[in-house]
GROMACS .gro file of C-alpha atoms in nm:
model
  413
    1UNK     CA    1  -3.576   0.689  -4.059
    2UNK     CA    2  -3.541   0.861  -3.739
    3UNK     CA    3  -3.435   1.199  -3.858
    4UNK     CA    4  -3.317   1.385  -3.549
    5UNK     CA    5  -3.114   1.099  -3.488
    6UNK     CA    6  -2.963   1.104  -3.782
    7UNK     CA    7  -2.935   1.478  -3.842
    8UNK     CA    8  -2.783   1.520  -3.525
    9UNK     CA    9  -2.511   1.268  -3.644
   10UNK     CA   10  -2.467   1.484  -3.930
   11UNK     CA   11  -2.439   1.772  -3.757
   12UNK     CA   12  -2.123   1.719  -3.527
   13UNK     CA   13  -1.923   1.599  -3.845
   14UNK     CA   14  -1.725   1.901  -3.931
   15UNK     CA   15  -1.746   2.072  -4.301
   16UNK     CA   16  -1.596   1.764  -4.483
   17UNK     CA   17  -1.870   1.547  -4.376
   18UNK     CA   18  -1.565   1.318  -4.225
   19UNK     CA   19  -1.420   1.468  -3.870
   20UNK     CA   20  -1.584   1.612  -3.577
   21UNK     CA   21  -1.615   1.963  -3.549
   22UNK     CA   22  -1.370   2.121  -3.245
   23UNK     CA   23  -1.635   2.235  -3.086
   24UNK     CA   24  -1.787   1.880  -3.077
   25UNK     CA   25  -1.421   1.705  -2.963
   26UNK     CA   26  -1.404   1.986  -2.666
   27UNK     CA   27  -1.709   1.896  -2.539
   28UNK     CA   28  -1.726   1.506  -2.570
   29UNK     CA   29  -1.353   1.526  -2.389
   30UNK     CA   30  -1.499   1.786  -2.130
   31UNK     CA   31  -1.730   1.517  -2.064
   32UNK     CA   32  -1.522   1.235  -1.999
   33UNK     CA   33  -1.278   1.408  -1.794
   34UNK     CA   34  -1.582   1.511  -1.565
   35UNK     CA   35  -1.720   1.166  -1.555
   36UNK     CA   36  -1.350   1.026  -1.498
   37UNK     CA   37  -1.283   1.253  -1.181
   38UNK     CA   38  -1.634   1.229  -1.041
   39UNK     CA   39  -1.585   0.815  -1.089
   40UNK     CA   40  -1.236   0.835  -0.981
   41UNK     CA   41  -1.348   1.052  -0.657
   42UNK     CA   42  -1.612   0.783  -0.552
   43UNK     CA   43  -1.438   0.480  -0.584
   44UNK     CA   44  -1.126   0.620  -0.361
   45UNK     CA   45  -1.349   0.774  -0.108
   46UNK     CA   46  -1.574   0.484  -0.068
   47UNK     CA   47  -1.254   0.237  -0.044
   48UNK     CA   48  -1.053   0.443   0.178
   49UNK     CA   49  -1.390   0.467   0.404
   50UNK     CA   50  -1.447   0.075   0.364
   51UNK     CA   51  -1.020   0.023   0.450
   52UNK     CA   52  -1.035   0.226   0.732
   53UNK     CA   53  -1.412   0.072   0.855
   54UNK     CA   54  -1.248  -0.266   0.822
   55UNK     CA   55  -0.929  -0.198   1.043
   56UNK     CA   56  -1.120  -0.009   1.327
   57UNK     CA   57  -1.389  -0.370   1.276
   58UNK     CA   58  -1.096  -0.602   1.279
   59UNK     CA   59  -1.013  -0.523   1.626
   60UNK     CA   60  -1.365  -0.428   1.796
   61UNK     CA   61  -1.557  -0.643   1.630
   62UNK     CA   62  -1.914  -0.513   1.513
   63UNK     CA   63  -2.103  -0.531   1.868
   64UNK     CA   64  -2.002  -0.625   2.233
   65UNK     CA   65  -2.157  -0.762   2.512
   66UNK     CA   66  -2.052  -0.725   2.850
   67UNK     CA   67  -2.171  -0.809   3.137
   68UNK     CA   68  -2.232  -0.588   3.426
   69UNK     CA   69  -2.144  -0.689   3.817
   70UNK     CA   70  -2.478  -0.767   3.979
   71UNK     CA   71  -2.263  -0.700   4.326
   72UNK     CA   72  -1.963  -0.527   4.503
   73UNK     CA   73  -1.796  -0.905   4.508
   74UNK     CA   74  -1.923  -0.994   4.166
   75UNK     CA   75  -1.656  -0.973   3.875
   76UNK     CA   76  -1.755  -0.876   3.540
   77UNK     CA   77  -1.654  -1.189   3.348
   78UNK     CA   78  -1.901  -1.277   3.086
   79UNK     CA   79  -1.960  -1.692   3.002
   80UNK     CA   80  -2.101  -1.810   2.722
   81UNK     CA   81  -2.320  -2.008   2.843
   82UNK     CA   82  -2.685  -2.160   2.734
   83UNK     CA   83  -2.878  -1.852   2.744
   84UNK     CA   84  -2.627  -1.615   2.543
   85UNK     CA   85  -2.631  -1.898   2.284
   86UNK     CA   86  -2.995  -1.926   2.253
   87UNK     CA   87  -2.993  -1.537   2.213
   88UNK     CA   88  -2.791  -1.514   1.961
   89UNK     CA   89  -2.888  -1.801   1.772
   90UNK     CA   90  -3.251  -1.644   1.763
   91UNK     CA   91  -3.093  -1.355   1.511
   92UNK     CA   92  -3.014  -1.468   1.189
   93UNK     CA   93  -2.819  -1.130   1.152
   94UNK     CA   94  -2.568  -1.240   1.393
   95UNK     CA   95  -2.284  -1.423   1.185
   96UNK     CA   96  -2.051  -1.499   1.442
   97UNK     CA   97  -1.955  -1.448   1.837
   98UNK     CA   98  -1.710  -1.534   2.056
   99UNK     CA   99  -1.561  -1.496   2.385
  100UNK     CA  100  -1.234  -1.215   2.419
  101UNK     CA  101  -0.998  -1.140   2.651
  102UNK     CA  102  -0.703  -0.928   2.734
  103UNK     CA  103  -0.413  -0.911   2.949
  104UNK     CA  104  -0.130  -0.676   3.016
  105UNK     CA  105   0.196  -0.782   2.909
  106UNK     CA  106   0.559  -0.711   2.875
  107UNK     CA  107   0.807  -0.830   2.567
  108UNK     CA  108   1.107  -0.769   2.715
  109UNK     CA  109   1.453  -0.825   2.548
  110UNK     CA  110   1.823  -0.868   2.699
  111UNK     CA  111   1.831  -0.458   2.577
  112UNK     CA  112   1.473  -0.355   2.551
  113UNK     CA  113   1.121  -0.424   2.706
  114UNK     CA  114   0.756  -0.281   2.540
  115UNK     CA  115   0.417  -0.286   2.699
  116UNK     CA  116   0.148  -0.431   2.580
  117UNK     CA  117  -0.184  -0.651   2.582
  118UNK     CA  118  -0.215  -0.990   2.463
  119UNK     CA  119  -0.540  -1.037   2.329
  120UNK     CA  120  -0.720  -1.363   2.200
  121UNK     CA  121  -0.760  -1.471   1.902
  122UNK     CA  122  -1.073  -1.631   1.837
  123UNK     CA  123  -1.339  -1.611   1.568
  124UNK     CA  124  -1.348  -1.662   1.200
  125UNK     CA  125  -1.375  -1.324   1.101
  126UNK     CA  126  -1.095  -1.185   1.346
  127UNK     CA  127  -0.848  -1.474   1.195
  128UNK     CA  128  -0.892  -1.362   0.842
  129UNK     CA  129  -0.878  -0.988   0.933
  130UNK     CA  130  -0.545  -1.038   1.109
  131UNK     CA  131  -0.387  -1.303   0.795
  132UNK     CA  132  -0.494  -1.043   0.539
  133UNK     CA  133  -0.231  -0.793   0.702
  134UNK     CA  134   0.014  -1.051   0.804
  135UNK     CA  135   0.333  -0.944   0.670
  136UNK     CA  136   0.553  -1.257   0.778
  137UNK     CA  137   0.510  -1.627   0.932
  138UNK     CA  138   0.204  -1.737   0.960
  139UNK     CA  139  -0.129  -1.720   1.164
  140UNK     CA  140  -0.150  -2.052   1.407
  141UNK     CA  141  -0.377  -2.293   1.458
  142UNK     CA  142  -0.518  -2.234   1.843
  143UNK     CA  143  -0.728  -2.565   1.802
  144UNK     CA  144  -0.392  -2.721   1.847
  145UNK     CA  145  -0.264  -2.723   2.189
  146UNK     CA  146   0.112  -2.740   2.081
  147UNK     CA  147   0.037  -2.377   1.918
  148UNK     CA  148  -0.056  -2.222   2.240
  149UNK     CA  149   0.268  -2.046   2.335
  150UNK     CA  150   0.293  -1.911   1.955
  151UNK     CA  151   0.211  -1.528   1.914
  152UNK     CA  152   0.158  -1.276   1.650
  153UNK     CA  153   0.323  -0.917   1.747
  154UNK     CA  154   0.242  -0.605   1.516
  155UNK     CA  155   0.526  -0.468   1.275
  156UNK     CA  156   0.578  -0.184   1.509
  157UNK     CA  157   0.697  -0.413   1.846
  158UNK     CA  158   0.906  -0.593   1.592
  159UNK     CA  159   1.065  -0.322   1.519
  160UNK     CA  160   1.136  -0.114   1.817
  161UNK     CA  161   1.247  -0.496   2.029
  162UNK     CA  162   1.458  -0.651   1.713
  163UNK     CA  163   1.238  -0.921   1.667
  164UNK     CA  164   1.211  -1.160   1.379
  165UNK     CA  165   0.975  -1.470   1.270
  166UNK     CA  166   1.061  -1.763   1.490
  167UNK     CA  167   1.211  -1.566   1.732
  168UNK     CA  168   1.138  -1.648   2.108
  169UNK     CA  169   1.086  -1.401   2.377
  170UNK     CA  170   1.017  -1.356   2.782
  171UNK     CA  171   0.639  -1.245   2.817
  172UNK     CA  172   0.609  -1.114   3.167
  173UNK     CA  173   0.170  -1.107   3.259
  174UNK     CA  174   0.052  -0.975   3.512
  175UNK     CA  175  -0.262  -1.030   3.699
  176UNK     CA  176  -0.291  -1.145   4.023
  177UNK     CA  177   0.087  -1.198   4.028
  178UNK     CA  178   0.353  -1.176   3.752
  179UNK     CA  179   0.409  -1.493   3.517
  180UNK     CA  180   0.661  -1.518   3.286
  181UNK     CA  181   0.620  -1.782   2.961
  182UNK     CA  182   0.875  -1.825   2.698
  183UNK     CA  183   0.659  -1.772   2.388
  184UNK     CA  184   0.773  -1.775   1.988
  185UNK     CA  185   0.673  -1.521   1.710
  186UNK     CA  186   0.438  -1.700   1.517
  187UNK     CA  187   0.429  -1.426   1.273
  188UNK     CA  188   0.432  -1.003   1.232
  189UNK     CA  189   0.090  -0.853   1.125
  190UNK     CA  190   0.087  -0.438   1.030
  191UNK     CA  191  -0.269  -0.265   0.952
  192UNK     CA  192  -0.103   0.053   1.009
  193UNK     CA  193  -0.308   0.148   1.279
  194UNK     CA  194  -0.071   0.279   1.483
  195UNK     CA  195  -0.329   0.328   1.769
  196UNK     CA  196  -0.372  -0.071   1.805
  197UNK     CA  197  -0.053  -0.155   1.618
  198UNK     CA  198   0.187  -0.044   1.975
  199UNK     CA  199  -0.024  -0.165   2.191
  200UNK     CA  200  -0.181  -0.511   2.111
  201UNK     CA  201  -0.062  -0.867   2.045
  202UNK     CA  202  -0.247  -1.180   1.967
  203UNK     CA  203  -0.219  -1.515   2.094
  204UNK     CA  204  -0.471  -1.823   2.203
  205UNK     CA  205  -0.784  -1.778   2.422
  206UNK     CA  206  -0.683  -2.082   2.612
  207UNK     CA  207  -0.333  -1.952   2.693
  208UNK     CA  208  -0.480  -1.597   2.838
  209UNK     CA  209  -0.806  -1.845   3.009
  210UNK     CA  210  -0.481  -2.004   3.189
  211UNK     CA  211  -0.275  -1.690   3.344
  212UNK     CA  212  -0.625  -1.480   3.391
  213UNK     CA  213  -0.785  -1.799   3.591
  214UNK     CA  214  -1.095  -1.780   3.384
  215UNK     CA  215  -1.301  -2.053   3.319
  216UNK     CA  216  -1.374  -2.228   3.000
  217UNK     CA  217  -1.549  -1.998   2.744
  218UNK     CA  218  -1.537  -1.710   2.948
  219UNK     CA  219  -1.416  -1.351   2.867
  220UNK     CA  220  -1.405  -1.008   2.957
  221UNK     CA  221  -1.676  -0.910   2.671
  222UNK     CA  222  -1.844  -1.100   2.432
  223UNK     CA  223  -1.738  -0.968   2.021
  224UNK     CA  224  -2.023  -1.029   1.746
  225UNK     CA  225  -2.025  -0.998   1.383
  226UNK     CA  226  -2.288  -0.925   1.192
  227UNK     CA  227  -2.456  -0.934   0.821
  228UNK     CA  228  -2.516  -0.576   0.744
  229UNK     CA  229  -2.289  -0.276   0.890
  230UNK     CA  230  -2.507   0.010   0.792
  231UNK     CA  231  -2.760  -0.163   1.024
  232UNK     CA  232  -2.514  -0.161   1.346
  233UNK     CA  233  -2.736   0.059   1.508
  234UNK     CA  234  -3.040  -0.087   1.525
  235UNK     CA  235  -2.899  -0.416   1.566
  236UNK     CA  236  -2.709  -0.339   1.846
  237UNK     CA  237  -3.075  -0.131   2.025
  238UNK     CA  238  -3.268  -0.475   1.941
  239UNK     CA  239  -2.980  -0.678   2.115
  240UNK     CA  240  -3.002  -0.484   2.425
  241UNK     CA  241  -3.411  -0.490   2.398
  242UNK     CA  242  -3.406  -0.877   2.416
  243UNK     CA  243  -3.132  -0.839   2.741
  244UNK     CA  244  -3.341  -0.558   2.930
  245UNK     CA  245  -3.689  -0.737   2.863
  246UNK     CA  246  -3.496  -1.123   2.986
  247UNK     CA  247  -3.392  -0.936   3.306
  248UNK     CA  248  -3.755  -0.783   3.358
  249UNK     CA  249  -3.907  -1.128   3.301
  250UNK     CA  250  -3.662  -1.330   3.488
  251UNK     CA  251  -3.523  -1.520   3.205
  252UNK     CA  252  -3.164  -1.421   3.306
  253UNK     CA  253  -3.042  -1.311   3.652
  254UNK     CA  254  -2.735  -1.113   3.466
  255UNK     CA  255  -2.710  -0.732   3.351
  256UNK     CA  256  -2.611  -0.746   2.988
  257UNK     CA  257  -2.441  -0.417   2.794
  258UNK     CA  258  -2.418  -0.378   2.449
  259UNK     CA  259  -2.194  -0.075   2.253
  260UNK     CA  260  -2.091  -0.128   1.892
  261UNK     CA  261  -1.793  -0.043   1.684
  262UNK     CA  262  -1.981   0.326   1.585
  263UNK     CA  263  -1.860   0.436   1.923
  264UNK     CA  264  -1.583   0.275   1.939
  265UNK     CA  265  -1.433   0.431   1.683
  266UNK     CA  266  -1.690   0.792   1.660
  267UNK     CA  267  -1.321   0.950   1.597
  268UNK     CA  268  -1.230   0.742   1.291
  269UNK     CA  269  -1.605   0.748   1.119
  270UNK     CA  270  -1.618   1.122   1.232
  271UNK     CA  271  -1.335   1.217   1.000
  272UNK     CA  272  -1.442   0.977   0.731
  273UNK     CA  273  -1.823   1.152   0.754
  274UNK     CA  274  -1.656   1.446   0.632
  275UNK     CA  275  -1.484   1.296   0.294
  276UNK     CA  276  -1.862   1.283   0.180
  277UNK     CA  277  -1.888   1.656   0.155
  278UNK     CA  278  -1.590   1.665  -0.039
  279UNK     CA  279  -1.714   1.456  -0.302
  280UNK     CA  280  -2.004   1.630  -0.316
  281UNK     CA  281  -1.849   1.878  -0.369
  282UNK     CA  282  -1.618   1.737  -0.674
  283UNK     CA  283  -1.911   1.588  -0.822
  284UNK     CA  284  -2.094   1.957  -0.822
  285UNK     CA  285  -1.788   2.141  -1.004
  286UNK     CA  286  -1.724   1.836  -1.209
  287UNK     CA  287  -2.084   1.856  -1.340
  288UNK     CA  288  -2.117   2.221  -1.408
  289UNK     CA  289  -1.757   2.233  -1.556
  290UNK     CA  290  -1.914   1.966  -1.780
  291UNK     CA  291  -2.230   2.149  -1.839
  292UNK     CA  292  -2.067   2.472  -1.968
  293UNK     CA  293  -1.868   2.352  -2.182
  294UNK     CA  294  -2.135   2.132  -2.379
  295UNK     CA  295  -2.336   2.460  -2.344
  296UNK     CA  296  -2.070   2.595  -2.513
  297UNK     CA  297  -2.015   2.376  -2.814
  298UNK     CA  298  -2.358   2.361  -2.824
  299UNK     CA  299  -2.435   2.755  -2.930
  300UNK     CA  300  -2.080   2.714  -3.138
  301UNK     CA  301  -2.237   2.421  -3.352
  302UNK     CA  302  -2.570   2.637  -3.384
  303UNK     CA  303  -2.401   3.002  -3.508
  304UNK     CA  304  -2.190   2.763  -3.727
  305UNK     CA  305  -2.478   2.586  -3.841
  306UNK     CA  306  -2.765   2.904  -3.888
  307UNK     CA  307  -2.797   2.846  -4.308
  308UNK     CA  308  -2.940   2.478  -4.208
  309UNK     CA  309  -3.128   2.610  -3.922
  310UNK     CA  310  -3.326   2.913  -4.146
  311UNK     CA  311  -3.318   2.624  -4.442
  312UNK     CA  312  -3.515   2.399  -4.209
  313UNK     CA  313  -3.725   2.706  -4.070
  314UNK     CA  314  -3.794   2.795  -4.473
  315UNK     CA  315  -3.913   2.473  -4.564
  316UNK     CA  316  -4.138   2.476  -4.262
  317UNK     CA  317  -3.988   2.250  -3.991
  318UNK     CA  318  -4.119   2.349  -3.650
  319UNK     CA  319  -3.864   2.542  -3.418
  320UNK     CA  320  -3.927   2.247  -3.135
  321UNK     CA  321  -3.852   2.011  -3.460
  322UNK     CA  322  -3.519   2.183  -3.475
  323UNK     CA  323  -3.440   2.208  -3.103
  324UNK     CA  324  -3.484   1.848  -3.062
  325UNK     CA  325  -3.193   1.794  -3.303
  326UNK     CA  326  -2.941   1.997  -3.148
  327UNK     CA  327  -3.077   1.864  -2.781
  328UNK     CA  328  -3.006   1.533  -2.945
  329UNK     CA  329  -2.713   1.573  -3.104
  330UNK     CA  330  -2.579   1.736  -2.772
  331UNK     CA  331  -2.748   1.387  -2.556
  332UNK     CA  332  -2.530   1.167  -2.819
  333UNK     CA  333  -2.173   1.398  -2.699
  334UNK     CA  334  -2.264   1.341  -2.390
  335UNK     CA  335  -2.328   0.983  -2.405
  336UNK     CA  336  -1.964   0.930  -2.606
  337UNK     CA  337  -1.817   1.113  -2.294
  338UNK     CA  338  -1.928   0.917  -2.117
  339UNK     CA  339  -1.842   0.559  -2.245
  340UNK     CA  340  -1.445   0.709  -2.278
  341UNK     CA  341  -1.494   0.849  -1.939
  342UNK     CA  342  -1.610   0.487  -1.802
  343UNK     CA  343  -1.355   0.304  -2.012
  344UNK     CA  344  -1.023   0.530  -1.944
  345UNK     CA  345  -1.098   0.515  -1.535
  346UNK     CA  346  -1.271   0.181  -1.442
  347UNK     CA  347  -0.918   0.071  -1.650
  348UNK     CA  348  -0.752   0.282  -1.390
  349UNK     CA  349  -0.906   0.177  -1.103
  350UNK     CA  350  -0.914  -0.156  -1.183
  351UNK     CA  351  -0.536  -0.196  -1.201
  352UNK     CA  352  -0.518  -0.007  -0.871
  353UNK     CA  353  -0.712  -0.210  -0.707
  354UNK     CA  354  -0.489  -0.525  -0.837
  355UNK     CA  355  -0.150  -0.354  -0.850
  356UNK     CA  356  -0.169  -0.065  -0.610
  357UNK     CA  357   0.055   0.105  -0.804
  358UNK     CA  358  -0.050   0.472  -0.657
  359UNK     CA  359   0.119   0.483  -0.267
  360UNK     CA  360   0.007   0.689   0.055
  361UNK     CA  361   0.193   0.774   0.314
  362UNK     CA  362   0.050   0.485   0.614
  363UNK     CA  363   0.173   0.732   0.877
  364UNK     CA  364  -0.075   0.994   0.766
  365UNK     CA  365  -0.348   0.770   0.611
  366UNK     CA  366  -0.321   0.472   0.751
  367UNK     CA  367  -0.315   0.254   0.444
  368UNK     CA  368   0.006   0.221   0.192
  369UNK     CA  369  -0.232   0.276  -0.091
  370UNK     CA  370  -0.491   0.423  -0.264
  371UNK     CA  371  -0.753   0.191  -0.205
  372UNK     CA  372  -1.074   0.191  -0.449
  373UNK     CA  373  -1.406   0.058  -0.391
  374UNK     CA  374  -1.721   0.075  -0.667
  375UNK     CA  375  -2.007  -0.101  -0.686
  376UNK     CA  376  -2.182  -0.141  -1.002
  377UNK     CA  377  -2.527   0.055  -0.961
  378UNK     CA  378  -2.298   0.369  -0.858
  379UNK     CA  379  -2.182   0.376  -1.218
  380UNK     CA  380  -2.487   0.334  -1.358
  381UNK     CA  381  -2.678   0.577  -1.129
  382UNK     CA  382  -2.379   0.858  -1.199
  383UNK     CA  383  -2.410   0.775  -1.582
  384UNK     CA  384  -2.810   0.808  -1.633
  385UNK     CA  385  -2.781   1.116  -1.297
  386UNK     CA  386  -2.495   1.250  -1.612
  387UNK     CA  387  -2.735   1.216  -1.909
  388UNK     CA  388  -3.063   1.341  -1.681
  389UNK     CA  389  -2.856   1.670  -1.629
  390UNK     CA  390  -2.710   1.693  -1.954
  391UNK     CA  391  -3.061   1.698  -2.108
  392UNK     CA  392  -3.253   1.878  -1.855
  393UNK     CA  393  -2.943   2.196  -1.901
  394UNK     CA  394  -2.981   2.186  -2.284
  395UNK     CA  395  -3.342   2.304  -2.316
  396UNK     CA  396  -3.234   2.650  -2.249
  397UNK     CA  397  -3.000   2.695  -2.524
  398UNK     CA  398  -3.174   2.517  -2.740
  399UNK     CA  399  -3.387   2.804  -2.752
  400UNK     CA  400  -3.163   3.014  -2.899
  401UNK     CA  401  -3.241   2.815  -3.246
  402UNK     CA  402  -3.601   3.001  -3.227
  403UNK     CA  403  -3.468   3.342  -3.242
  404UNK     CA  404  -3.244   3.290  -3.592
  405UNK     CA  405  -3.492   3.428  -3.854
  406UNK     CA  406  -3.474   3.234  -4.216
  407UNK     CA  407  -3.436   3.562  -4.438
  408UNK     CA  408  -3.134   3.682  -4.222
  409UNK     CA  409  -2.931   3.322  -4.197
  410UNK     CA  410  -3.019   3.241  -4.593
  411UNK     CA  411  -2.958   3.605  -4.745
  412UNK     CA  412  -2.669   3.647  -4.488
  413UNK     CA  413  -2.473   3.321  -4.646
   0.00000   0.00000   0.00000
């Protein structure tokens, strides 16, 4: 039998052998509110970060490419042509790429008008971003050349012009000379970025191609997607290696630039940076609120427990013998804290994440709700990083067991 084990278990019953001492039930629930809140402040942090990283990727894209005028006549048009294929193709990080454009437009109404910039749509990952926030209609199918003069306006033009699904409106462009086309709302997409939300509309590549005068599978700047965003950066530096090193060796006559969403958006992931130190910060009280109070029940369940302690001592049980049962016994609170910590919020969280059922304020936050993202091996790191502590803080009291003398506890009783 292992007998700390099972003396520790005997231990945190109360007197009748039955229920849990108070001492014990403070601690264990100490425990689990600490592991709920430090849980509960990871997974929002990490899915408002991932929300917000998503929006500011949905419209830059992770890395561009422009191309830089070799000449005072040259234009900076970018074409995707055999040898930006070939370079891309040769990096199995890049996922996807395609040509983008923009042009100034106006919606204008019989009462109202709104500026804006009509932007392509093009690209796998730019489609899905824009039908996961599509409130209304639909997303169209550009392949289709009957879709062309179809657009998708933000919930915020909609709004401030009147405009509903179906709907058609004058779009005045203007480039070289003003155009006007008769387009319909194909559907009204909000992300709550209010930034790109007033400002930016989406409609086909080959309908912007056509009043910009660009050739086929040209654009203004050239959006990739990659597999990895942590790795932006040095994606991004090897991208513009391959370009700088083709130009010295005559592989490509044209000055290639590369910038990535991290500057982009250095405002957005600025203020996100700093959500880390509050979590560190949470996780730091969180753990030392926990740590007290198991200290806590700890010397309560060794004053109340001094006749078995000097019993033990009498009948010639090492002191370390004797600390390792109260370190155990403590190790065992712990882990039940832990397991109702886990269960109460990953319940939580996991019907937040389906039913968003806790709301933000989008003006302030940009999202509607409190979004939640945890992956697995942050549990399990926070869990063992919970026990680790637990165990490594208990020693010291422990010690206190060493310093009750047999005669007094026995003769004292």
């Amino acid at each position: 039998m292992n007998y700390p084990f099972f003396l520790a278990q005997r231990l945190s019953l109360g007197n009748d052998g039955r229920r849990m001492s108070p001492a014990v039930v403070v601690a264990i629930m100490a425990i689990a509110i600490a592991v709920a809140v430090m849980i509960a402040s990871l997974a929002i942090v990490l899915g408002f970060k991932k929300e917000i990283r998503d929006k500011v990727v949905g419209f830059n894209g992770h890395i561009s490419i422009y191309r830089l005028p070799s000449s005072i006549e040259d234009d900076n048009l970018i074409s995707m042509d055999d040898y930006l294929r070939s370079t891309f193709e040769d990096f199995d990080f890049i996922k996807d790429y395609t040509p983008q454009a923009a042009i100034p437009a106006i919606l204008k109404t019989s009462e109202d008008f709104k500026g804006t910039y009509l932007r392509g749509l093009s690209g796998q990952t730019a489609v899905e971003y824009i039908r996961k926030n599509l409130e209304e209609g639909e997303v169209p199918d550009y392949k289709d050349e009957t879709q062309h003069n179809r657009i998708l306006i933000s919930r915020l033009a909609a709004n401030q012009l009147q405009l509903n699904t179906g709907d058609k409106i004058d779009t005045y462009f203007i480039s070289d000379d003003i155009r006007v086309r008769r387009l319909e709302i194909a559907g009204i997409y909000n992300t709550h970025f209010d930034q790109y939300d007033d400002v930016i509309i989406f409609g086909a590549m080959p309908l912007i191609a056509k009043l910009g005068n660009l050739p086929e599978n040209t654009g203004t700047y050239v959006v990739v997607h990659v597999d990895d965003f942590d790795k932006i950066a040095d994606y991004t530096a090897l991208l513009q290696q391959k370009f700088n090193e083709d130009m010295a060796y005559g592989n490509t006559s044209s000055f290639y630039r590369t910038d990535n969403v991290l500057s982009q958006g250095r405002g957005f992931f600025s203020w996100l940076s700093l959500l880390d130190t509050n979590v560190i910060v949470i996780i730091i009280l969180m753990m030392v609120v926990g740590c007290i109070t198991l200290i806590s029940g700890m010397l309560i369940i060794i004053l109340e427990r001094k006749k078995f302690i000097g019993l033990m001592r009498a009948l010639g049980a090492s002191t370390s013998k004797i600390r390792n049962i109260f370190i155990y016994m403590a190790v065992k609170i712990s882990f039940i804290g832990i397991l109702i910590g886990d269960f109460v919020i990953l319940w939580l969280l996991f019907f937040q994440d389906k039913y968003h059922f806790l709301h933000l304020d989008a003006d302030s936050y940009y999202i509607d709700f409190v979004p939640v993202y945890l992956p697995a091996w942050i549990v399990v790191a926070l869990n063992a990083g919970v026990l680790l502590v637990t165990y490594l803080v208990l020693v010291l009291p422990s010690r206190f067991v060493g310093k009750i003398s047999p005669a007094e506890s026995l003769l004292n009783d």
